[in-house]
mmCIF file of C-alpha atoms in Angstrom:
data_model
loop_
_atom_site.group_PDB
_atom_site.id
_atom_site.type_symbol
_atom_site.label_atom_id
_atom_site.label_comp_id
_atom_site.label_asym_id
_atom_site.label_seq_id
_atom_site.Cartn_x
_atom_site.Cartn_y
_atom_site.Cartn_z
ATOM 1 C CA MET R 3 3.942 -3.522 6.799
ATOM 2 C CA LYS R 4 0.674 -2.421 5.353
ATOM 3 C CA THR R 5 0.742 0.395 3.119
ATOM 4 C CA LEU R 6 1.460 1.731 5.452
ATOM 5 C CA LYS R 7 1.645 -0.672 3.445
ATOM 6 C CA ARG R 8 -0.516 1.511 1.415
ATOM 7 C CA THR R 9 4.284 2.533 2.618
ATOM 8 C CA THR R 10 3.529 1.930 4.995
ATOM 9 C CA THR R 11 1.182 -0.333 1.375
ATOM 10 C CA ALA R 12 -1.037 2.564 1.687
ATOM 11 C CA LEU R 13 -0.408 5.304 1.415
ATOM 12 C CA TRP R 14 0.753 6.006 -2.203
ATOM 13 C CA LEU R 15 -2.801 6.344 -3.627
ATOM 14 C CA GLY R 16 -3.118 7.170 -7.245
ATOM 15 C CA THR R 17 -4.174 4.511 -9.644
ATOM 16 C CA LEU R 18 -6.933 2.330 -8.509
ATOM 17 C CA GLY R 19 -8.891 2.453 -11.656
ATOM 18 C CA LEU R 20 -6.164 1.869 -14.172
ATOM 19 C CA THR R 21 -5.707 -1.817 -13.848
ATOM 20 C CA THR R 22 -9.082 -2.653 -15.308
ATOM 21 C CA ALA R 23 -8.625 -0.909 -18.644
ATOM 22 C CA SER R 24 -10.074 -2.865 -21.580
ATOM 23 C CA ALA R 25 -7.841 -4.412 -24.257
ATOM 24 C CA VAL R 26 -10.418 -3.597 -26.912
ATOM 25 C CA ALA R 27 -10.287 0.105 -26.520
ATOM 26 C CA HIS R 28 -9.209 2.297 -29.427
ATOM 27 C CA ALA R 29 -5.809 3.817 -29.944
ATOM 28 C CA GLU R 30 -6.981 7.320 -28.992
ATOM 29 C CA ASP R 31 -7.909 6.040 -25.522
ATOM 30 C CA TRP R 32 -4.481 6.477 -23.925
ATOM 31 C CA LYS R 33 -4.931 7.901 -20.438
ATOM 32 C CA PHE R 34 -2.576 9.973 -18.352
ATOM 33 C CA GLY R 35 -2.747 11.305 -14.851
ATOM 34 C CA VAL R 36 -0.774 13.143 -12.113
ATOM 35 C CA ASN R 37 -1.604 13.487 -8.487
ATOM 36 C CA ALA R 38 -0.197 15.476 -5.568
ATOM 37 C CA GLY R 39 -1.075 15.830 -1.932
ATOM 38 C CA VAL R 40 -0.018 15.338 1.657
ATOM 39 C CA ALA R 41 -0.429 12.479 4.156
ATOM 40 C CA SER R 42 -0.003 12.039 7.946
ATOM 41 C CA VAL R 43 1.452 8.526 8.530
ATOM 42 C CA PRO R 44 3.112 6.467 11.203
ATOM 43 C CA ARG R 45 6.827 6.449 10.842
ATOM 44 C CA TYR R 46 6.727 2.657 10.523
ATOM 45 C CA SER R 47 4.193 -0.148 11.011
ATOM 46 C CA GLY R 48 3.520 -0.222 14.845
ATOM 47 C CA SER R 49 5.121 3.206 15.566
ATOM 48 C CA ASP R 50 3.431 5.767 17.901
ATOM 49 C CA GLN R 51 5.469 8.495 16.165
ATOM 50 C CA ARG R 52 3.933 10.305 13.208
ATOM 51 C CA ALA R 53 5.181 12.286 10.208
ATOM 52 C CA VAL R 54 3.754 14.388 7.473
ATOM 53 C CA MET R 55 4.959 13.542 3.968
ATOM 54 C CA PRO R 56 4.115 14.624 0.411
ATOM 55 C CA ILE R 57 2.180 12.482 -2.123
ATOM 56 C CA LEU R 58 3.467 12.692 -5.621
ATOM 57 C CA GLY R 59 2.434 10.328 -8.387
ATOM 58 C CA ALA R 60 2.002 9.852 -12.109
ATOM 59 C CA GLU R 61 0.204 7.312 -14.348
ATOM 60 C CA VAL R 62 -0.172 6.218 -17.944
ATOM 61 C CA VAL R 63 -2.403 3.428 -19.304
ATOM 62 C CA SER R 64 -2.471 2.257 -22.899
ATOM 63 C CA PRO R 65 -5.674 1.136 -24.717
ATOM 64 C CA TYR R 66 -4.417 -2.391 -24.435
ATOM 65 C CA GLY R 67 -4.380 -2.509 -20.673
ATOM 66 C CA ILE R 68 -0.589 -1.972 -20.225
ATOM 67 C CA PHE R 69 -0.067 0.575 -17.420
ATOM 68 C CA LEU R 70 2.917 2.370 -15.679
ATOM 69 C CA ASN R 71 2.492 4.150 -12.459
ATOM 70 C CA THR R 72 4.390 5.244 -9.422
ATOM 71 C CA GLU R 73 2.399 3.135 -6.968
ATOM 72 C CA GLN R 74 2.672 -0.314 -8.548
ATOM 73 C CA GLY R 75 5.122 -0.132 -11.419
ATOM 74 C CA LEU R 76 4.720 -1.668 -14.840
ATOM 75 C CA GLY R 77 1.782 -4.012 -15.424
ATOM 76 C CA TRP R 78 -1.189 -5.177 -17.368
ATOM 77 C CA GLY R 79 -4.959 -5.232 -16.543
ATOM 78 C CA ASN R 80 -8.238 -6.221 -18.120
ATOM 79 C CA LYS R 81 -11.817 -6.693 -17.366
ATOM 80 C CA TRP R 82 -14.246 -9.292 -18.419
ATOM 81 C CA GLY R 83 -17.830 -8.424 -17.414
ATOM 82 C CA ASP R 84 -17.755 -8.385 -13.573
ATOM 83 C CA LEU R 85 -14.364 -9.964 -13.342
ATOM 84 C CA SER R 86 -11.175 -7.946 -13.409
ATOM 85 C CA PHE R 87 -7.506 -9.042 -13.194
ATOM 86 C CA SER R 88 -4.106 -7.135 -13.205
ATOM 87 C CA THR R 89 -0.514 -8.089 -12.663
ATOM 88 C CA TRP R 90 2.578 -5.951 -12.292
ATOM 89 C CA VAL R 91 6.209 -5.619 -11.235
ATOM 90 C CA GLY R 92 7.606 -2.687 -9.243
ATOM 91 C CA PRO R 93 9.373 -1.493 -6.179
ATOM 92 C CA SER R 94 8.601 -2.852 -2.706
ATOM 93 C CA GLU R 95 8.383 -0.835 0.419
ATOM 94 C CA SER R 96 11.307 0.051 2.609
ATOM 95 C CA ARG R 97 12.204 0.985 6.196
ATOM 96 C CA HIS R 98 15.039 2.903 7.710
ATOM 97 C CA ASP R 99 16.577 2.700 11.127
ATOM 98 C CA LYS R 100 16.794 6.542 11.336
ATOM 99 C CA ASN R 101 14.459 9.431 10.649
ATOM 100 C CA ARG R 102 14.535 9.966 6.864
ATOM 101 C CA MET R 103 11.977 11.947 4.762
ATOM 102 C CA GLY R 104 9.083 11.052 7.023
ATOM 103 C CA GLN R 105 9.814 7.298 7.025
ATOM 104 C CA GLY R 106 11.708 5.161 9.550
ATOM 105 C CA SER R 107 12.689 6.199 12.959
ATOM 106 C CA LYS R 108 15.823 6.689 15.042
ATOM 107 C CA ARG R 109 14.116 4.513 17.642
ATOM 108 C CA LEU R 110 15.012 1.566 15.332
ATOM 109 C CA LYS R 111 18.681 2.299 15.503
ATOM 110 C CA GLY R 112 20.666 -0.860 15.183
ATOM 111 C CA MET R 113 17.895 -2.732 13.403
ATOM 112 C CA GLY R 114 19.327 -2.055 9.891
ATOM 113 C CA ASP R 115 17.536 -1.040 6.850
ATOM 114 C CA ILE R 116 14.855 -2.897 4.886
ATOM 115 C CA LYS R 117 15.837 -2.015 1.327
ATOM 116 C CA THR R 118 13.457 -1.561 -1.638
ATOM 117 C CA ARG R 119 13.541 -4.530 -3.911
ATOM 118 C CA ALA R 120 11.590 -5.874 -6.923
ATOM 119 C CA GLN R 121 8.038 -6.893 -6.071
ATOM 120 C CA TYR R 122 5.629 -8.952 -8.154
ATOM 121 C CA GLY R 123 1.816 -8.511 -7.721
ATOM 122 C CA ALA R 124 -1.475 -9.707 -8.916
ATOM 123 C CA HIS R 125 -5.055 -8.586 -8.202
ATOM 124 C CA LEU R 126 -8.303 -10.391 -8.883
ATOM 125 C CA GLY R 127 -11.546 -8.416 -8.483
ATOM 126 C CA TYR R 128 -15.173 -9.335 -8.763
ATOM 127 C CA ASP R 129 -18.129 -6.989 -8.962
ATOM 128 C CA LEU R 130 -20.997 -8.404 -6.815
ATOM 129 C CA GLY R 131 -23.809 -5.960 -7.166
ATOM 130 C CA PRO R 132 -23.285 -3.241 -4.592
ATOM 131 C CA PHE R 133 -19.976 -4.857 -3.378
ATOM 132 C CA GLU R 134 -16.675 -5.337 -4.919
ATOM 133 C CA LEU R 135 -14.531 -8.294 -3.826
ATOM 134 C CA GLY R 136 -10.825 -8.330 -4.130
ATOM 135 C CA ALA R 137 -7.778 -10.491 -3.588
ATOM 136 C CA THR R 138 -4.240 -9.099 -3.894
ATOM 137 C CA VAL R 139 -1.047 -11.254 -3.725
ATOM 138 C CA THR R 140 2.497 -9.703 -3.679
ATOM 139 C CA HIS R 141 5.998 -11.226 -3.499
ATOM 140 C CA ALA R 142 9.066 -9.298 -2.847
ATOM 141 C CA VAL R 143 12.394 -10.889 -3.777
ATOM 142 C CA LYS R 144 15.584 -11.013 -1.570
ATOM 143 C CA LYS R 145 17.932 -8.048 -2.280
ATOM 144 C CA ASN R 146 21.564 -9.012 -2.650
ATOM 145 C CA SER R 147 22.964 -6.742 -0.093
ATOM 146 C CA ASN R 148 24.795 -7.333 3.150
ATOM 147 C CA ARG R 149 23.261 -4.170 4.486
ATOM 148 C CA ASP R 150 19.704 -5.257 3.832
ATOM 149 C CA THR R 151 17.866 -7.039 6.705
ATOM 150 C CA GLY R 152 14.742 -7.868 4.677
ATOM 151 C CA ARG R 153 13.985 -11.433 3.465
ATOM 152 C CA ALA R 154 12.063 -12.529 0.310
ATOM 153 C CA TYR R 155 8.436 -12.500 1.585
ATOM 154 C CA SER R 156 4.805 -12.781 0.390
ATOM 155 C CA GLN R 157 1.603 -11.319 1.451
ATOM 156 C CA LEU R 158 -2.097 -11.712 0.715
ATOM 157 C CA GLU R 159 -4.801 -8.945 1.108
ATOM 158 C CA LEU R 160 -8.483 -9.741 1.030
ATOM 159 C CA SER R 161 -10.934 -6.863 0.639
ATOM 160 C CA VAL R 162 -14.635 -5.995 0.349
ATOM 161 C CA GLY R 163 -15.634 -2.473 -0.902
ATOM 162 C CA THR R 164 -18.796 -0.520 -1.582
ATOM 163 C CA ASN R 165 -20.126 2.917 -2.378
ATOM 164 C CA LEU R 166 -21.907 4.619 0.476
ATOM 165 C CA TYR R 167 -22.974 7.804 -1.248
ATOM 166 C CA LYS R 168 -22.841 9.416 -4.716
ATOM 167 C CA GLY R 169 -24.418 12.812 -5.428
ATOM 168 C CA SER R 170 -23.780 16.519 -5.557
ATOM 169 C CA TYR R 171 -21.309 16.392 -2.726
ATOM 170 C CA GLY R 172 -19.128 13.847 -4.432
ATOM 171 C CA SER R 173 -18.670 10.153 -3.709
ATOM 172 C CA LEU R 174 -18.055 8.300 -0.501
ATOM 173 C CA ASP R 175 -16.576 4.841 -0.690
ATOM 174 C CA ALA R 176 -15.706 2.368 2.042
ATOM 175 C CA SER R 177 -13.886 -0.925 2.243
ATOM 176 C CA VAL R 178 -12.785 -3.438 4.809
ATOM 177 C CA ASN R 179 -9.592 -5.535 4.452
ATOM 178 C CA THR R 180 -7.492 -8.307 6.023
ATOM 179 C CA LEU R 181 -3.759 -8.748 5.493
ATOM 180 C CA PHE R 182 -1.877 -12.003 5.897
ATOM 181 C CA GLY R 183 1.866 -12.502 5.602
ATOM 182 C CA ASN R 184 4.064 -15.492 5.574
ATOM 183 C CA ALA R 185 6.815 -16.072 8.120
ATOM 184 C CA ASP R 186 9.368 -14.220 6.146
ATOM 185 C CA TYR R 187 7.095 -11.312 5.827
ATOM 186 C CA MET R 188 6.420 -11.170 9.552
ATOM 187 C CA GLN R 189 10.082 -11.516 10.428
ATOM 188 C CA THR R 190 11.121 -8.827 8.032
ATOM 189 C CA TRP R 191 8.759 -6.218 9.408
ATOM 190 C CA TYR R 192 8.104 -7.255 12.956
ATOM 191 C CA GLY R 193 10.882 -9.701 13.910
ATOM 192 C CA VAL R 194 14.053 -9.022 15.752
ATOM 193 C CA SER R 195 17.037 -11.364 15.043
ATOM 194 C CA SER R 196 19.729 -12.097 17.562
ATOM 195 C CA THR R 197 22.058 -9.864 15.613
ATOM 196 C CA GLN R 198 19.559 -7.035 15.578
ATOM 197 C CA ALA R 199 18.937 -7.567 19.336
ATOM 198 C CA ALA R 200 22.653 -7.114 20.021
ATOM 199 C CA ASN R 201 22.717 -3.867 18.005
ATOM 200 C CA SER R 202 19.437 -2.331 19.117
ATOM 201 C CA ARG R 203 17.386 -1.683 22.257
ATOM 202 C CA PHE R 204 15.015 -4.523 21.406
ATOM 203 C CA GLY R 205 14.904 -8.118 22.604
ATOM 204 C CA ALA R 206 15.015 -10.946 20.108
ATOM 205 C CA TYR R 207 11.535 -11.844 18.636
ATOM 206 C CA ASN R 208 10.754 -14.626 16.186
ATOM 207 C CA ALA R 209 7.617 -13.611 14.380
ATOM 208 C CA LYS R 210 5.390 -16.323 12.973
ATOM 209 C CA GLY R 211 3.329 -16.109 9.791
ATOM 210 C CA GLY R 212 -0.383 -15.415 9.787
ATOM 211 C CA LEU R 213 -2.703 -12.445 10.315
ATOM 212 C CA VAL R 214 -0.892 -9.164 10.013
ATOM 213 C CA SER R 215 -3.759 -6.733 10.333
ATOM 214 C CA SER R 216 -7.420 -6.095 9.828
ATOM 215 C CA GLY R 217 -8.646 -2.576 8.701
ATOM 216 C CA ALA R 218 -10.920 -0.258 6.905
ATOM 217 C CA ASP R 219 -10.711 2.563 4.492
ATOM 218 C CA LEU R 220 -13.066 5.527 3.926
ATOM 219 C CA THR R 221 -12.592 7.714 0.765
ATOM 220 C CA TRP R 222 -14.394 10.802 -0.149
ATOM 221 C CA SER R 223 -13.907 12.137 -3.713
ATOM 222 C CA LEU R 224 -15.156 15.402 -5.055
ATOM 223 C CA PRO R 225 -14.950 16.322 -8.711
ATOM 224 C CA LEU R 226 -13.734 19.876 -9.321
ATOM 225 C CA ASN R 227 -14.281 19.599 -13.038
ATOM 226 C CA GLU R 228 -14.217 16.958 -15.821
ATOM 227 C CA GLN R 229 -10.475 16.399 -15.363
ATOM 228 C CA THR R 230 -9.742 17.136 -11.774
ATOM 229 C CA LYS R 231 -10.894 15.722 -8.478
ATOM 230 C CA LEU R 232 -10.068 16.128 -4.830
ATOM 231 C CA SER R 233 -9.818 13.024 -2.699
ATOM 232 C CA THR R 234 -9.515 12.436 1.001
ATOM 233 C CA GLN R 235 -8.829 9.027 2.624
ATOM 234 C CA LEU R 236 -8.766 7.738 6.143
ATOM 235 C CA SER R 237 -7.100 4.216 6.558
ATOM 236 C CA MET R 238 -7.199 2.295 9.831
ATOM 237 C CA ASP R 239 -5.365 -0.942 10.542
ATOM 238 C CA TYR R 240 -5.414 -2.954 13.697
ATOM 239 C CA LEU R 241 -2.348 -5.184 14.080
ATOM 240 C CA GLY R 242 -2.949 -8.879 14.820
ATOM 241 C CA LYS R 243 -1.480 -10.477 17.801
ATOM 242 C CA LYS R 244 1.611 -11.938 16.115
ATOM 243 C CA ALA R 245 2.574 -8.433 14.892
ATOM 244 C CA ALA R 246 1.418 -6.671 18.043
ATOM 245 C CA ASP R 247 3.629 -8.809 20.281
ATOM 246 C CA SER R 248 6.681 -7.594 18.556
ATOM 247 C CA PRO R 249 8.906 -5.280 20.711
ATOM 248 C CA LEU R 250 8.983 -2.892 17.744
ATOM 249 C CA VAL R 251 5.213 -2.180 18.037
ATOM 250 C CA ASP R 252 4.239 0.651 20.369
ATOM 251 C CA ARG R 253 0.685 1.239 19.028
ATOM 252 C CA ARG R 254 -1.574 -1.547 17.655
ATOM 253 C CA LEU R 255 -4.057 0.838 15.795
ATOM 254 C CA GLN R 256 -2.349 2.502 12.836
ATOM 255 C CA THR R 257 -3.961 5.299 10.939
ATOM 256 C CA VAL R 258 -3.234 7.190 7.761
ATOM 257 C CA LEU R 259 -5.002 10.433 6.745
ATOM 258 C CA SER R 260 -4.265 11.798 3.249
ATOM 259 C CA THR R 261 -5.563 14.377 0.843
ATOM 260 C CA GLN R 262 -4.679 14.823 -2.777
ATOM 261 C CA ILE R 263 -5.658 16.434 -6.066
ATOM 262 C CA GLU R 264 -5.794 14.112 -9.161
ATOM 263 C CA TYR R 265 -5.701 15.486 -12.670
ATOM 264 C CA SER R 266 -6.343 13.220 -15.698
ATOM 265 C CA PHE R 267 -5.993 13.927 -19.414
#
């Protein structure tokens, strides 16, 4: 499920610039930030139902590149010229088979919950003139719970971003991305086991690994003062055939619209 994945991976915005903090910074360069806003999201990846949910986040980054934030968790990042790298450990996404705080849906009744579990991630970025290339790998471990229907799974996201405008009206950035998942990822988020089929309205579906989705993001940021900015983001993801063929999927095009205020100090 793509952040939507951004839970629903996208969604929880907040800390994109933190993971490139330089290890040679001085001790007084500790950075702190908080963000709050609201987002309109699908209830789960592939849903045609929507919900409005709050965005609340916090972040801290040390002068040595160690960071802690509500989006990724605890990690370390650094930058060497045009090359940047970060790695972290934090909570994975989850899904409920009932309506719960803007996530999950009662349409999934009988599918069981996909529980939050530990997730490891790494990001490699390269600044290529007007474009920024990125590759992000994450792996979520198996949760030891009989009530958890999720498997241990891995995913890979490739992205290309660029700045379209920067001036008196703020900054407009755009990116395109492609998400791939292994068989366990696809089965966790889009598959229906024989047990789930017997307990729900859906027929059994064995999801194969491969392309999950292709998408694009458009982000407008407007500085309000030296410490505060207003950001609005539109994310669009088009599910690949292996995901779209799932009986869980009612809508192939998934969109997330969010607005938030970020304050750093």
